[in-house]
XYZ file of C-alpha atoms in Angstrom:
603
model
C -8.255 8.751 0.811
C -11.116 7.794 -1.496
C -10.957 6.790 -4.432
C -13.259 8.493 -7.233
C -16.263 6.373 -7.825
C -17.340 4.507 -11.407
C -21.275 4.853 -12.690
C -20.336 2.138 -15.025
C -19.209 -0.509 -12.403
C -22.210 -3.331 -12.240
C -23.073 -4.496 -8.986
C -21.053 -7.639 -7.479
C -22.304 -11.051 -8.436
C -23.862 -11.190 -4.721
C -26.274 -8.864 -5.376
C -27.591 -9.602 -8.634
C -27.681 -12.999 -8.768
C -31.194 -13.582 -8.190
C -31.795 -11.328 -11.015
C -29.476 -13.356 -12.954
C -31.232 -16.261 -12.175
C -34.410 -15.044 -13.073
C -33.179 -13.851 -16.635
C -31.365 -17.063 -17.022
C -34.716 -19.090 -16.452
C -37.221 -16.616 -18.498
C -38.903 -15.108 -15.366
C -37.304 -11.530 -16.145
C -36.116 -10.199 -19.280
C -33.070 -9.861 -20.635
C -30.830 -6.539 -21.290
C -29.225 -7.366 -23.911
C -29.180 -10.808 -25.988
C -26.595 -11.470 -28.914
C -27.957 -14.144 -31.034
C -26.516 -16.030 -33.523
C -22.461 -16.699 -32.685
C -20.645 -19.254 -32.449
C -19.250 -19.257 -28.591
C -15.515 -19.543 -28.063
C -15.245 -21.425 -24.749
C -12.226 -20.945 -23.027
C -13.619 -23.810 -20.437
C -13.864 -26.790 -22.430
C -11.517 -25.492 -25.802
C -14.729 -25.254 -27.825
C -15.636 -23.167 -30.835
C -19.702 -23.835 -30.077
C -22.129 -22.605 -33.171
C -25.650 -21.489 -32.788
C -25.567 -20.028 -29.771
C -27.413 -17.231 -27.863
C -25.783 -15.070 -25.051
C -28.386 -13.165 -22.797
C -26.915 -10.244 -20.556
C -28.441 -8.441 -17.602
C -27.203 -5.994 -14.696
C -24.115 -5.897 -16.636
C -23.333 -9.408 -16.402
C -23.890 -12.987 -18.562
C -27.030 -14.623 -17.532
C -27.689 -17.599 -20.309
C -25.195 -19.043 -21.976
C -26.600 -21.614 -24.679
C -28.882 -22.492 -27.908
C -31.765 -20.553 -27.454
C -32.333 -17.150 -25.352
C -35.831 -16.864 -27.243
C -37.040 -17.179 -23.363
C -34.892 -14.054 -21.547
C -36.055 -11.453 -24.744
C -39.016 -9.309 -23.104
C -39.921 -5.107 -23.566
C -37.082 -3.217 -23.772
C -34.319 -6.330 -24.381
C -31.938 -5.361 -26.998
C -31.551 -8.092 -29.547
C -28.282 -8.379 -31.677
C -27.608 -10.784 -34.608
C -24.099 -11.946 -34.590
C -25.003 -13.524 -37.836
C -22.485 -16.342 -37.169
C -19.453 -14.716 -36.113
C -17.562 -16.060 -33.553
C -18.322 -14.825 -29.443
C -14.694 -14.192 -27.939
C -13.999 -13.033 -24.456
C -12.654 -9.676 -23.943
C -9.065 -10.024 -24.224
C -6.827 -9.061 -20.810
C -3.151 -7.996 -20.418
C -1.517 -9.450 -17.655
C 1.408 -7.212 -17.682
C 1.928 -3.667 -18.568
C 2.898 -0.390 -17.669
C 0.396 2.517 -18.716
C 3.343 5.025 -18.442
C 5.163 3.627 -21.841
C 2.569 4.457 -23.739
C 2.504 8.366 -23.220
C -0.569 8.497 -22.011
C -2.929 8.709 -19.027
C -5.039 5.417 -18.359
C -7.997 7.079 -19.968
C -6.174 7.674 -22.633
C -4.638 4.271 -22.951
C -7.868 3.095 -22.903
C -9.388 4.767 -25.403
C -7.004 3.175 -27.397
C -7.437 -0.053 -26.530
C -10.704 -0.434 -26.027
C -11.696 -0.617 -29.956
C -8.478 -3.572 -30.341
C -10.793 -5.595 -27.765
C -9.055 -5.232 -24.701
C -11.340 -4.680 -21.650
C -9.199 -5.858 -18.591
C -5.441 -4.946 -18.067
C -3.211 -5.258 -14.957
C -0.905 -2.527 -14.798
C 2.120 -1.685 -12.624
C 2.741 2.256 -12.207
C 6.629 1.245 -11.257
C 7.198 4.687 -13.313
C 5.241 7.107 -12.032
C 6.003 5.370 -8.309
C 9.852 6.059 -9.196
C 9.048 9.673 -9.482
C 6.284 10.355 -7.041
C 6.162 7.597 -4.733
C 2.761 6.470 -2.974
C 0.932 9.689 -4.154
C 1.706 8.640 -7.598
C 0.319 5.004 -7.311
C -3.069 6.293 -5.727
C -3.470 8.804 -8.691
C -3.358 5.985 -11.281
C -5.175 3.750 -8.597
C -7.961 5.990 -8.587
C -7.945 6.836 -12.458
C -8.079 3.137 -13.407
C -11.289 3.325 -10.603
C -13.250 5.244 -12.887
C -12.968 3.581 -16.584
C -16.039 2.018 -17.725
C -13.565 -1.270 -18.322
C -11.472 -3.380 -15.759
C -8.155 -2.046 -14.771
C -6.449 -3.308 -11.987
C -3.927 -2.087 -10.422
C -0.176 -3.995 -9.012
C 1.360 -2.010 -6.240
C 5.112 -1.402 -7.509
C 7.354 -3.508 -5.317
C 10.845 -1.861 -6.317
C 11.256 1.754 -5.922
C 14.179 2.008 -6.347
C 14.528 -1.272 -8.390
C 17.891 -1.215 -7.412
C 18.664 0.100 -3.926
C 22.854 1.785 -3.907
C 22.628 1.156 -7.998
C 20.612 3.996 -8.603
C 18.739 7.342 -6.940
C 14.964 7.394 -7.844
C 12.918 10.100 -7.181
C 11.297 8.181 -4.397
C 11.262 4.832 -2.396
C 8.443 2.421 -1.172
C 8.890 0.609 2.440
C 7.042 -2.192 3.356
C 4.402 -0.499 5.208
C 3.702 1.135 2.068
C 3.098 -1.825 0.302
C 0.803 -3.281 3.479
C -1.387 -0.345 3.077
C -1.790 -0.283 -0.619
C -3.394 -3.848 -0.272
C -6.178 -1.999 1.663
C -7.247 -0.270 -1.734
C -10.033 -1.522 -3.300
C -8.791 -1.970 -7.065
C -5.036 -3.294 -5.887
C -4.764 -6.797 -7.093
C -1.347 -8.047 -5.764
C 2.242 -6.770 -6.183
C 4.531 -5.540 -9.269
C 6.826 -7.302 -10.373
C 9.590 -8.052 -7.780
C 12.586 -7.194 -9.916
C 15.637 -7.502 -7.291
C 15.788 -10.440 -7.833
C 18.905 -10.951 -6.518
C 17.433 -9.437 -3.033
C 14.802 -12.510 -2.696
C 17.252 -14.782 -3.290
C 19.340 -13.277 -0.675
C 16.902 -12.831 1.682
C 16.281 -9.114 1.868
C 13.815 -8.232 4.254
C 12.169 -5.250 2.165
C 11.760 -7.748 -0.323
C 10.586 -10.723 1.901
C 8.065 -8.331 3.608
C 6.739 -7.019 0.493
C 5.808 -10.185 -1.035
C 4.622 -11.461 2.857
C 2.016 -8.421 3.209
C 0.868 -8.895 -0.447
C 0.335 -13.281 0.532
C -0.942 -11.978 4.002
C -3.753 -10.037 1.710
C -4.449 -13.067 -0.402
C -3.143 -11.524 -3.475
C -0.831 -12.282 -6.497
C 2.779 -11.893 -6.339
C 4.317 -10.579 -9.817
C 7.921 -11.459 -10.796
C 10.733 -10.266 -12.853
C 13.768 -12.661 -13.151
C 15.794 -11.031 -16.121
C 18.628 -13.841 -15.551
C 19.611 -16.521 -18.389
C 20.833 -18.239 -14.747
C 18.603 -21.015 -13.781
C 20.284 -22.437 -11.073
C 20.130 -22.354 -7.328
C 19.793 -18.387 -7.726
C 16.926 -18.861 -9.928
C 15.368 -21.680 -7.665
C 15.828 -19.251 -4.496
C 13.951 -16.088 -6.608
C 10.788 -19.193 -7.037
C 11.043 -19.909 -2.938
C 10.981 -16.161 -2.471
C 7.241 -16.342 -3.897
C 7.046 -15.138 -7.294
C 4.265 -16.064 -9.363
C 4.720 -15.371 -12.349
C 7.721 -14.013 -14.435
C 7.439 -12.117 -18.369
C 11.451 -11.731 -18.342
C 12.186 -15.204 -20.678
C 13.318 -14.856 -23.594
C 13.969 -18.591 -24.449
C 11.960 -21.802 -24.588
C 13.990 -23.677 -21.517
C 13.198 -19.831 -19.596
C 8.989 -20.577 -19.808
C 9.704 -24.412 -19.371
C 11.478 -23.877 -16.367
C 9.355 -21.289 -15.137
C 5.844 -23.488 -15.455
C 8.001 -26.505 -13.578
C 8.117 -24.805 -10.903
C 4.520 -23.487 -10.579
C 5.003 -19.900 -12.236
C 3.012 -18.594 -15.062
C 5.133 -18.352 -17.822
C 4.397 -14.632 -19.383
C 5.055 -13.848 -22.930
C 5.388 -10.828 -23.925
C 4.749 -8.499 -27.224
C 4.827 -4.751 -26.721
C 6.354 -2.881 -29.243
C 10.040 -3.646 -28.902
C 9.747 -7.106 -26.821
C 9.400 -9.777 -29.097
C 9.526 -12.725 -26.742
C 6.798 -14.705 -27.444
C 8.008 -16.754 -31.017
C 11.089 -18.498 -28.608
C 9.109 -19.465 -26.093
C 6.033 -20.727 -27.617
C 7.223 -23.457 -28.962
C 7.840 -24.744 -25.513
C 3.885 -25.611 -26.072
C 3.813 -25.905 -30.044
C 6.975 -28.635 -30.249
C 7.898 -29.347 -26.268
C 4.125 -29.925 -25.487
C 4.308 -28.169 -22.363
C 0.431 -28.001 -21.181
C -0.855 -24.378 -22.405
C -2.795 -23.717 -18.948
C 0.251 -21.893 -17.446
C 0.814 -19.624 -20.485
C -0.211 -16.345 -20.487
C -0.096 -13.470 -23.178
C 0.894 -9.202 -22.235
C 2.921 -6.704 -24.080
C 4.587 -5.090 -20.294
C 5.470 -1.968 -22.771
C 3.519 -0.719 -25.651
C 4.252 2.446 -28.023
C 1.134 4.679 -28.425
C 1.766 4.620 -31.932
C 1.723 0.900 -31.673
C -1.680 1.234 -29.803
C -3.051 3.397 -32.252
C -2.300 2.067 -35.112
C -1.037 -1.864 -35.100
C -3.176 -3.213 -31.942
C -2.677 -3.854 -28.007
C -4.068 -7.679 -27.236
C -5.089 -8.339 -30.529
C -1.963 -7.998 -32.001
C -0.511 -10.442 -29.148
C -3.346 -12.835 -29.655
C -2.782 -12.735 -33.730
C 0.716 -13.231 -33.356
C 0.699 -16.252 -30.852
C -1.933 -17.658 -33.781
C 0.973 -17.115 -36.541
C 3.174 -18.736 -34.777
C 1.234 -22.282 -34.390
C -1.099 -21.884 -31.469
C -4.481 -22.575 -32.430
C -6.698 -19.855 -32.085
C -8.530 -21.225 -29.103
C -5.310 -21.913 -27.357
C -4.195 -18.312 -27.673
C -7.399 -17.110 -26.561
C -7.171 -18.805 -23.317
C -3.536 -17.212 -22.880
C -5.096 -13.869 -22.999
C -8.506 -14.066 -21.443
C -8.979 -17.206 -18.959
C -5.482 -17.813 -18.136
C -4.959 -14.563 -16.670
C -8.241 -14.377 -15.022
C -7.432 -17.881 -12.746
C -3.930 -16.460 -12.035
C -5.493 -13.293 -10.554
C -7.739 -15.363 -8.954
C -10.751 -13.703 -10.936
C -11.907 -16.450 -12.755
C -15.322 -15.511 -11.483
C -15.646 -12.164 -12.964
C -13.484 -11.966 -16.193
C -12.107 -14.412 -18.792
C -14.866 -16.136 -19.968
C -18.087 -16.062 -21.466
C -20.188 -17.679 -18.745
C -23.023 -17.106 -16.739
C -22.077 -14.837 -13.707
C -19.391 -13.192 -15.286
C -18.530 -9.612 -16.340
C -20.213 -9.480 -19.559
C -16.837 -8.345 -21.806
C -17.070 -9.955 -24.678
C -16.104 -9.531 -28.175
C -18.049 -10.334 -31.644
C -14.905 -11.328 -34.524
C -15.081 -11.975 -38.318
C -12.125 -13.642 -38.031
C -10.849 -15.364 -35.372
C -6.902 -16.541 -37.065
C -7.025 -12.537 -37.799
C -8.410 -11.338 -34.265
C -10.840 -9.218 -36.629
C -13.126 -7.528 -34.380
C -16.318 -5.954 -35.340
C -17.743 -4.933 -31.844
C -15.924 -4.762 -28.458
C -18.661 -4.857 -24.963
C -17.660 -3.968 -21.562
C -20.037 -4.862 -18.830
C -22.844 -5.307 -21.472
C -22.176 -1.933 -23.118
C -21.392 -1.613 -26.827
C -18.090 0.329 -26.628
C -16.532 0.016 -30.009
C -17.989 -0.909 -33.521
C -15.391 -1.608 -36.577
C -12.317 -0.394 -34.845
C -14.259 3.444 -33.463
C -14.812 3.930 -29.816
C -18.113 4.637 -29.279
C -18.276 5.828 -25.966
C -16.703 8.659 -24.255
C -13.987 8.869 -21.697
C -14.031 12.091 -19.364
C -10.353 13.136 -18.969
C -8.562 12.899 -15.629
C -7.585 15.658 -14.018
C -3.691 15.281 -12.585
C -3.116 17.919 -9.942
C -0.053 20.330 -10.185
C 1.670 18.302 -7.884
C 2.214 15.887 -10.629
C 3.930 17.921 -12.752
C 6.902 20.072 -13.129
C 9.136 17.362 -11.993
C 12.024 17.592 -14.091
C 14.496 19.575 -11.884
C 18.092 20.000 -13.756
C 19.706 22.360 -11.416
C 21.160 24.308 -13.495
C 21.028 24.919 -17.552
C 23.358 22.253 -19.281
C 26.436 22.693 -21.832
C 28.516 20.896 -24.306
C 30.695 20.656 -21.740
C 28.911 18.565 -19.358
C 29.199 15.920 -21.433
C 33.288 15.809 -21.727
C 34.810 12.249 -20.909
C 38.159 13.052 -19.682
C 40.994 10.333 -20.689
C 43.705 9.142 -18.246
C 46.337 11.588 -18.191
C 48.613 10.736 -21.188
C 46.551 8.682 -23.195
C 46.278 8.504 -26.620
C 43.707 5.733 -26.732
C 41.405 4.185 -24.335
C 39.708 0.843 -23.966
C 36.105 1.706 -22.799
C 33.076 -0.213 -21.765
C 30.265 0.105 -24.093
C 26.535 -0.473 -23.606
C 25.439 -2.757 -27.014
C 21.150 -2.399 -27.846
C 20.332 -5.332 -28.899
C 17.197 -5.157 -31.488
C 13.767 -6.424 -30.259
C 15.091 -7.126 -26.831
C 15.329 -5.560 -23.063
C 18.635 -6.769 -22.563
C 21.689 -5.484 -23.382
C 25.711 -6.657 -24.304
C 28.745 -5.250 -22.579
C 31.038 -4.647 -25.176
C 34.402 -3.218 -25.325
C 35.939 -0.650 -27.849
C 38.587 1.096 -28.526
C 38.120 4.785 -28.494
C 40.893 7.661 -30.070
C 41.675 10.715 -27.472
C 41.548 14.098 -28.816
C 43.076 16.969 -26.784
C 43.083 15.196 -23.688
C 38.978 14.031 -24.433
C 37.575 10.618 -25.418
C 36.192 10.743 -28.434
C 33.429 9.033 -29.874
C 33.833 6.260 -32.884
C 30.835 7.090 -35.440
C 31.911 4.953 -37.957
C 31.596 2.134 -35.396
C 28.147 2.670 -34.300
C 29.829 4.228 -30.898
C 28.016 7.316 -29.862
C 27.743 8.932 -26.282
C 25.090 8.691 -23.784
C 24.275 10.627 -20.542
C 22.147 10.334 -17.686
C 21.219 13.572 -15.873
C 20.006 13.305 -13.087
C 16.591 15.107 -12.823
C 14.713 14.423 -9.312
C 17.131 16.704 -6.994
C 18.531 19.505 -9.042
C 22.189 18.138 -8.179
C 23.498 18.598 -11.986
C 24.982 15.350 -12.185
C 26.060 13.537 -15.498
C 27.243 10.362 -15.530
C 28.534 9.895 -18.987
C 29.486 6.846 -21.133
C 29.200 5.020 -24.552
C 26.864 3.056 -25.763
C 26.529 1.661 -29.770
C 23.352 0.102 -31.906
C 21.548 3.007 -32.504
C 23.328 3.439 -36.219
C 23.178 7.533 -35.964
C 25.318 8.988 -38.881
C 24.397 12.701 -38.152
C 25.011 15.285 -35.528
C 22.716 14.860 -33.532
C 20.599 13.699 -29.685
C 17.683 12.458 -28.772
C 16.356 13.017 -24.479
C 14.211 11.433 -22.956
C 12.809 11.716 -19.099
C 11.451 8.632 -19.279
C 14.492 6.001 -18.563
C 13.303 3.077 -16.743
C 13.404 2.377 -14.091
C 14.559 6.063 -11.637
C 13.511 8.412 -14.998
C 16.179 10.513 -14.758
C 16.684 11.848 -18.283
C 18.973 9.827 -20.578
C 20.658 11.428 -23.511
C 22.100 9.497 -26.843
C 24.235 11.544 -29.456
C 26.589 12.220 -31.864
C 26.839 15.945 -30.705
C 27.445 17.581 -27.326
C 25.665 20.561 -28.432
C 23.215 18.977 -29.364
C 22.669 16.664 -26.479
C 22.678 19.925 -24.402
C 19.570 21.743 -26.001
C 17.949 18.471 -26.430
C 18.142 18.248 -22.158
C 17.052 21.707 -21.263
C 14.673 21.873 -23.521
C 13.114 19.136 -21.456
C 13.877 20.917 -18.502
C 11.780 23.648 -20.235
C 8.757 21.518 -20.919
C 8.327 19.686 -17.873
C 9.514 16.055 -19.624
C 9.168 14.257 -22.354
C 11.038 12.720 -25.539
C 12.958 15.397 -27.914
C 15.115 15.178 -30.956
C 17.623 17.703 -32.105
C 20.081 17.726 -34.749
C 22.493 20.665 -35.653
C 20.560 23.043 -33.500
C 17.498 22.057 -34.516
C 14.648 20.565 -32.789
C 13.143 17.434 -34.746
C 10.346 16.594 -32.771
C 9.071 16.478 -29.483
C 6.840 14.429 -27.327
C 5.556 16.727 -24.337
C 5.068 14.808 -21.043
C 4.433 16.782 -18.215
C 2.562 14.578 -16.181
C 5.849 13.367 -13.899
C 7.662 13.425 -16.871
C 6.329 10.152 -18.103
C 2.695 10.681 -19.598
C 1.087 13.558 -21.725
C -2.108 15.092 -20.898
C -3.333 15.377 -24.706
C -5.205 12.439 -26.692
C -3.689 9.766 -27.505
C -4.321 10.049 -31.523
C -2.323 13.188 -30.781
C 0.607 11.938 -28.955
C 0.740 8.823 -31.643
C 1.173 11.615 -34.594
C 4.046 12.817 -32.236
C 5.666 9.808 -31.885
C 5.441 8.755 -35.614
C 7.393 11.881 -36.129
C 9.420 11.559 -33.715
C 10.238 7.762 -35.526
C 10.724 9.427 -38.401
C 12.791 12.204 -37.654
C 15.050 9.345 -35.850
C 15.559 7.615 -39.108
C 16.630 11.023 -41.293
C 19.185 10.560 -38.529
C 20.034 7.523 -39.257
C 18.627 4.683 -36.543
C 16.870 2.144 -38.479
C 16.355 0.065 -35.447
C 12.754 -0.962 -34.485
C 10.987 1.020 -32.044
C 14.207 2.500 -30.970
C 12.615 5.259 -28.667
C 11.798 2.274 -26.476
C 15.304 0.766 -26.202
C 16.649 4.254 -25.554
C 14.227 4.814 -22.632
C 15.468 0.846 -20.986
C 19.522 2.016 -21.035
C 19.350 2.687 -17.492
C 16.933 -0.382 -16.338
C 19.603 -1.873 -13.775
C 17.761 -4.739 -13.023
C 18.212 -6.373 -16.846
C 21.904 -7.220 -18.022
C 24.570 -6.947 -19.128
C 25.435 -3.353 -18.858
C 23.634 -0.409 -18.104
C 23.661 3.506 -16.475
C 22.457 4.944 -13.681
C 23.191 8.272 -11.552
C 25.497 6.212 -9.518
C 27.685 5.238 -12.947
C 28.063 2.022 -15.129
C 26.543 -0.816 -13.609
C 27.383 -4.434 -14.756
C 24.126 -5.978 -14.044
C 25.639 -9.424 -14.136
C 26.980 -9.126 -10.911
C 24.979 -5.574 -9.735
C 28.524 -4.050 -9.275
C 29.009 -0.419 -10.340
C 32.541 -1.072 -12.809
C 34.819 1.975 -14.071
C 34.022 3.055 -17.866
C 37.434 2.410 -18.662
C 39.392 -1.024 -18.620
């Protein structure tokens, strides 16, 4: 299958750098020459003033105090008038899928917040589609005019007898995605437990991907860092974004990883574990900066990179330091340190002209030695990707839902039950297993609003079977009737529902089924908002501006509801990620993630 080919993609290094040479030593002009900045160097931890940057075939050529020599007819000659000369920023971690949108539109939002390289993992789409899905995404991220590379997903399902996806990668699958051109190593390896057990998916997974020379990502969610945490490092993992603490990215860099910290819009992991390098003075080389899940409002409006890079800055890191965590950090652990991450001769020339550098204020953004964005506006355009059919209409319910689908029956005579509750916990992917006490009414379990103890629901979605697995599940601080759906529930995206109301949590379901996916509110009969996703139930084919307004409203109608938590649309959509404790749901039923045993909702 080929993939769709990129005008915008500059020649490799091999065959340009002659040219290169030649601009570099004044024998051929320059394309472009930004005059004027003062150079952040990532290499030596420099802030450098007075210095000229001369660009050709797409790529740096001169590096240094004067490029009076490389300016000839037809060079385009900037003034950075002083302000500082930053790599583009990268994301090491992410997945395209939680922000809505399609990678073209993810990048268009980006792209003006000064990211111009991103590794993603399309787990989610993989989960619904299998292979198929990965090569559509592989071959959108192809065609963007910055550099998106692509991790194979490694767990589909991420929990094999936990949980039913809507597909399932082999092996051989994984052998042959590390044939495509713009695959740069494997997802994140989230049975963890598996590697550490020796499971032979797992073990050949992370084989073919060393076999190919490339990067093996990792995912150990477990506050356990003993012998099971020293088997996951043996296994082959890389690098791992699931710490949450300052001993997690200590113990992590010990043993050779990258430590990942993350920022998307509900993770707020990287405060704890800086200090690891701001008070432990762990050496910052093995520190890298992502966000693994960001909002599209959050894109749109608050930042992607930037607002990583600005945070890490806040919380001590000097501004260099954090720089290198999101530009040549990344680059040397995806062994690209000769194309991105830098400003330096030979490289990509991504690179990004800030005001500010304690405030990440960027004036210009420049991908491959193209202006793309000037004072946060994209100023290049984006042809949409066309998904097929075949990517859509995926949301298969089996039949149309009711109230009572979503009855818990109680043990035959009792009065009052003792149930297992899932507990959100703010900011966080985790989650608490807490216990409640719940009142039976007519010979039903009843939920405990005053408590904070409403019901949730997984349907599943793939197969048309009708199943609901139903349970409880309490942070979300609703006070009306009401439900909120969503199809996207890491990682098998069946839909999830959380209410107050069974009516409610019925239309809010087939209403999804009615609109191919997506992320709908209804209280008292009445539909709040809605978030339309039809590509595999997981992205939206409209703009990304658009889908942000969407989501804003979908935010707000969440909080006439009464859930005041942050960004609560993204815990709701983790409730079923079985691969992060303590307790979660699946199509298979309550799973205590703590010891990846399915356990009864009742104690």
């Amino acid at each position: 299958m080929a993939s769709r080919t990129n005008p915008t993609k500059p020649k490799p290094w091999t065959e340009v750098a002659t040219h290169l040479v030649d601009v570099a030593m004044g024998r051929k002009p320059a394309d472009l020459v930004i005059r004027n900045g003062r150079w952040v160097n990532v290499h030596s931890g420099e802030i450098i003033p007075g210095t000229d940057i001369a660009i050709a075939a797409g790529r740096f050529a001169y590096c240094g105090p004067n490029a009076g020599h490389a300016i000839g007819q037809g060079t385009k000659v900037v003034d950075a008038g002083g302000r500082y000369l930053v790599p583009g920023l990268c994301d090491a971690h992410m997945h395209v899928e939680s922000g809505m949108v399609t990678v073209t539109e993810f990048c268009r939002a980006v792209i003006p917040h000064g990211t111009t390289s991103m590794f993603i993992d399309p787990h989610e789409i993989a989960n619904v589609l299998g292979l198929p899905g990965v090569r559509l995404m592989h071959d959108e991220a192809v065609a963007m005019p910055i550099n998106v590379h692509v991790q194979m997903p490694s767990c589909v399902p991420s929990a094999p007898g936990l949980e039913h996806a809507g597909a399932e990668l082999t092996v051989a699958d994984v052998a042959e995605a590390m044939t495509w051109e713009n695959i740069i190593g494997l997802g994140e390896v989230m049975n963890f437990p598996g590697v550490a057990a020796n499971n032979p998916v797992m073990s050949g997974e992370i084989a073919e991907t060393v076999k190919a020379g490339k990067t093996v990502g990792g995912h150990y969610a477990s506050p356990d860092l003993g012998l099971p945490f020293h088997g996951y490092v043996a296994g082959g993992a890389e690098d791992d974004h699931e710490g949450t603490r300052a001993e997690d990215a200590i113990a992590r860099v010990r043993q050779g990883m990258k430590a990942m910290l993350r920022l998307g819009s509900a993770w707020y992991d990287v405060a704890a574990q800086i200090k690891a390098v701001t008070e432990g003075g762990i050496d910052p080389r093995n520190f890298i900066l992502c966000t693994d899940d960001s909002h599209s409002a959050t894109l749109v409006h608050e930042g992607h990179m930037d607002r990583v890079v600005r945070h890490a800055i806040s919380q001590g890191l000097k501004p260099v330091t954090a720089i290198q965590m999101a530009t040549l950090n990344t680059a040397q652990h995806f062994r690209l340190e000769r194309e991105i991450g830098s400003i330096a001769p030979g490289r990509l020339a991504d690179l990004l002209i800030v005001s500010d550098l304690a405030q990440m204020a960027i004036d210009e953004v420049y991908g491959r030695g193209v202006r793309l964005a000037k004072a946060g506006k994209l100023e290049i355009d984006i042809a949409a990707y066309d998904y097929p059919q075949s990517a859509k209409n995926t949301v298969k319910l089996g039949k149309k839902l009711a109230a009572g689908d979503f009855d818990i029956s109680a043990p035959q005579g009792a009065n009052e039950v003792r149930a297992r509750v899932i507990g959100v916990i703010e900011n966080q992917a985790p989650t608490r297993a807490l216990e409640a006490d719940l009142p039976v009414e007519d010979g039903l379990v009843a939920m405990d609003r005053r408590n904070d103890i409403c019901q949730i629901a997984l349907v599943e979605r793939h197969r048309g079977t009708g199943g609901v697995t139903n349970a409880f599940v309490s942070g979300f601080g609703y006070v009306e009737d009401c439900a909120m759906a969503s199809s996207v529930a890491h990682d098998a995206h069946h839909i999830i529902v959380v209410g107050t109301n069974k009516e409610d949590m019925a239309l809010a379901v087939n209403r999804l089924g009615e609109v191919g996916g997506g992320v709908v509110l209804y209280s008292k009969g009445k539909e709040l908002a809605l978030v339309e996703m039809p590509i595999a139930g997981l992205m939206s084919d409209e703009r990304a501006e658009i889908v942000a307004a969407k989501a804003e409203q979908l935010t707000e109608a969440m909080r006439k509801v009464g859930c005041s938590l942050n960004n609560a649309y993204m815990q709701h959509s983790l409730l079923a990620l079985v691969v992060i404790p303590e307790l979660r749901i699946s199509d298979v039923g309550l799973v205590d993630v703590t010891t990846f045993q399915k356990v009864d909702l009742f104690i």
